[in-house]
PDB file of C-alpha atoms in Angstrom:
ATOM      1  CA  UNK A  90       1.622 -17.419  14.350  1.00 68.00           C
ATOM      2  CA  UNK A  91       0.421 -19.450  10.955  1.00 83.00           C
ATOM      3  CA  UNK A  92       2.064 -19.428   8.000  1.00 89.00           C
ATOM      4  CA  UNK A  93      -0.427 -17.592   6.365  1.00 89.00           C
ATOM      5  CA  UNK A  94      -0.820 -15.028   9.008  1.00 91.00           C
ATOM      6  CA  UNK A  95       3.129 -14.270   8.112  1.00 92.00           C
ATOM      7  CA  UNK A  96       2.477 -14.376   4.839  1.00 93.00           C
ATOM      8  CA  UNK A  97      -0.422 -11.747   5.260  1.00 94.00           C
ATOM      9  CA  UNK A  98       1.963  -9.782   7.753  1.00 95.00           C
ATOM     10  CA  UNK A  99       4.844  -9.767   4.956  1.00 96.00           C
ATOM     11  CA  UNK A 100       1.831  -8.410   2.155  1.00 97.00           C
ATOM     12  CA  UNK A 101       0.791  -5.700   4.143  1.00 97.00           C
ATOM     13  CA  UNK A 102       4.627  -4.460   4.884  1.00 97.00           C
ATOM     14  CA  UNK A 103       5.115  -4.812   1.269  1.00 97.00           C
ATOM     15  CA  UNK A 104       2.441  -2.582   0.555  1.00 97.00           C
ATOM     16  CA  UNK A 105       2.826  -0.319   3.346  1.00 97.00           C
ATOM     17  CA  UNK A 106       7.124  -0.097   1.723  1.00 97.00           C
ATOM     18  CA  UNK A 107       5.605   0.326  -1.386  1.00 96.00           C
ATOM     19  CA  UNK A 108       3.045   3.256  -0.365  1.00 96.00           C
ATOM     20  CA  UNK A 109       5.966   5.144   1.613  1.00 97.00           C
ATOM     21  CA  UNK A 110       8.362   4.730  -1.687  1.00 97.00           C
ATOM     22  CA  UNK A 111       5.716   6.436  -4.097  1.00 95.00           C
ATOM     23  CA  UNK A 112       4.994   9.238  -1.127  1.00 95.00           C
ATOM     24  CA  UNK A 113       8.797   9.848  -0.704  1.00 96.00           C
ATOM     25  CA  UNK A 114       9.692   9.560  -4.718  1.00 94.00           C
ATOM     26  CA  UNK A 115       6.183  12.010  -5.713  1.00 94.00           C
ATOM     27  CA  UNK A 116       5.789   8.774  -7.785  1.00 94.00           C
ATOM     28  CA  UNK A 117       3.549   5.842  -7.582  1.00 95.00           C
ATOM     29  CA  UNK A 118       3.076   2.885  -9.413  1.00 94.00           C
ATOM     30  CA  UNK A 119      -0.657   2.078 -10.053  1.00 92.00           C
ATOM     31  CA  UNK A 120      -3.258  -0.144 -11.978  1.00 88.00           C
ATOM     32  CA  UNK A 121      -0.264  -0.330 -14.751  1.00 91.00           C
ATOM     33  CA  UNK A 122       0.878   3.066 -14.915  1.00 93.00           C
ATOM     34  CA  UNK A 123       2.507   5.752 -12.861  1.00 94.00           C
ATOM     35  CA  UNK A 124       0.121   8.267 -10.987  1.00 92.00           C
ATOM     36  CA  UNK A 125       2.791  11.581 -10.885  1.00 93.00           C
ATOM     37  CA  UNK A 126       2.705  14.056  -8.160  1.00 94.00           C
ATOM     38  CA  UNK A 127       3.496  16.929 -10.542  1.00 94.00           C
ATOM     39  CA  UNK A 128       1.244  16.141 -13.235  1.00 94.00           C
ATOM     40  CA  UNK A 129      -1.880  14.255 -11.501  1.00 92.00           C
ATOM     41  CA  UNK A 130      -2.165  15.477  -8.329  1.00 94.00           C
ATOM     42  CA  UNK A 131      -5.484  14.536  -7.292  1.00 95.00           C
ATOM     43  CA  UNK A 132      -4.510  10.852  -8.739  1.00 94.00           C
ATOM     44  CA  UNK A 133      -1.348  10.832  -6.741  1.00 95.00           C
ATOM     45  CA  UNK A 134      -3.021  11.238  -3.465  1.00 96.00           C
ATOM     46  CA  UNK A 135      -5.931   9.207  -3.657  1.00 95.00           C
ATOM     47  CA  UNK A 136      -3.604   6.287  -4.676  1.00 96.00           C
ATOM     48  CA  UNK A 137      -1.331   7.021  -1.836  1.00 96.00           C
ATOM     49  CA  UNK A 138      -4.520   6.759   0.539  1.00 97.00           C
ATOM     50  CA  UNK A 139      -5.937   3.486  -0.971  1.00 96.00           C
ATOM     51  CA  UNK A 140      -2.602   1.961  -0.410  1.00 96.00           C
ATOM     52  CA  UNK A 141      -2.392   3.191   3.084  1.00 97.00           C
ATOM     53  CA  UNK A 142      -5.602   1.994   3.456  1.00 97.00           C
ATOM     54  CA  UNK A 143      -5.025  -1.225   1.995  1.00 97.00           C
ATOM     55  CA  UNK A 144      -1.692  -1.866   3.970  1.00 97.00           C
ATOM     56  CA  UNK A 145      -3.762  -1.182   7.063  1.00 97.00           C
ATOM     57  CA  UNK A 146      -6.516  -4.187   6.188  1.00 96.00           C
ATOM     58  CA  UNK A 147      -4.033  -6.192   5.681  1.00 96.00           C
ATOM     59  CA  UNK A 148      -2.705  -5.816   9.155  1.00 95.00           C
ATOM     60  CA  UNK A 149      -6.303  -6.084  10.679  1.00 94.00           C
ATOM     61  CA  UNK A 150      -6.961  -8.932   9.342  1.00 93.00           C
ATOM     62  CA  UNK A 151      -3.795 -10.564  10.231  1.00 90.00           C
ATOM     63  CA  UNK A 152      -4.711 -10.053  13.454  1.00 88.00           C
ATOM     64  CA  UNK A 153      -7.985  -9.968  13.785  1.00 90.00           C
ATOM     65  CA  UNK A 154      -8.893 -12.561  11.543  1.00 82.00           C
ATOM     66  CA  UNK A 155      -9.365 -16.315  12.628  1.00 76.00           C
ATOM     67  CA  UNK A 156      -7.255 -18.017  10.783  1.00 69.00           C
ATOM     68  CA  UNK A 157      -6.040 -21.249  12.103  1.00 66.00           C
TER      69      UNK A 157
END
């Protein structure tokens, strides 16, 4: 495994950590601000999903990816 394959590995479990945190807490950190279960809803759970979805590229590309 490259470096930067690790480094890409470490990112997306990062993210992933950071995704679960903000879905456990009903509070997420996002583009500067919080996005609050209670208040935003709809806010709250489409930043949940972009993160999921984000943590999930970053493994596929880990491991898809050619990177040498």
């Amino acid at each position: 495994m490259s470096i930067l394959r690790a480094v890409i590995v470490i990112l997306a479990v990062v993210v992933f950590i950071h995704g679960y945190r903000g879905l456990v807490n009903g509070r997420v950190y996002v583009r500067g601000m919080y996005a609050d279960k209670e208040k935003n809803p709809k806010f709250f759970w489409i930043s949940i999903v972009l993160i999921f979805l984000s943590a999930v590229a970053l493994f596929v590309m880990a491991f898809v990816a050619k990177i040498k």
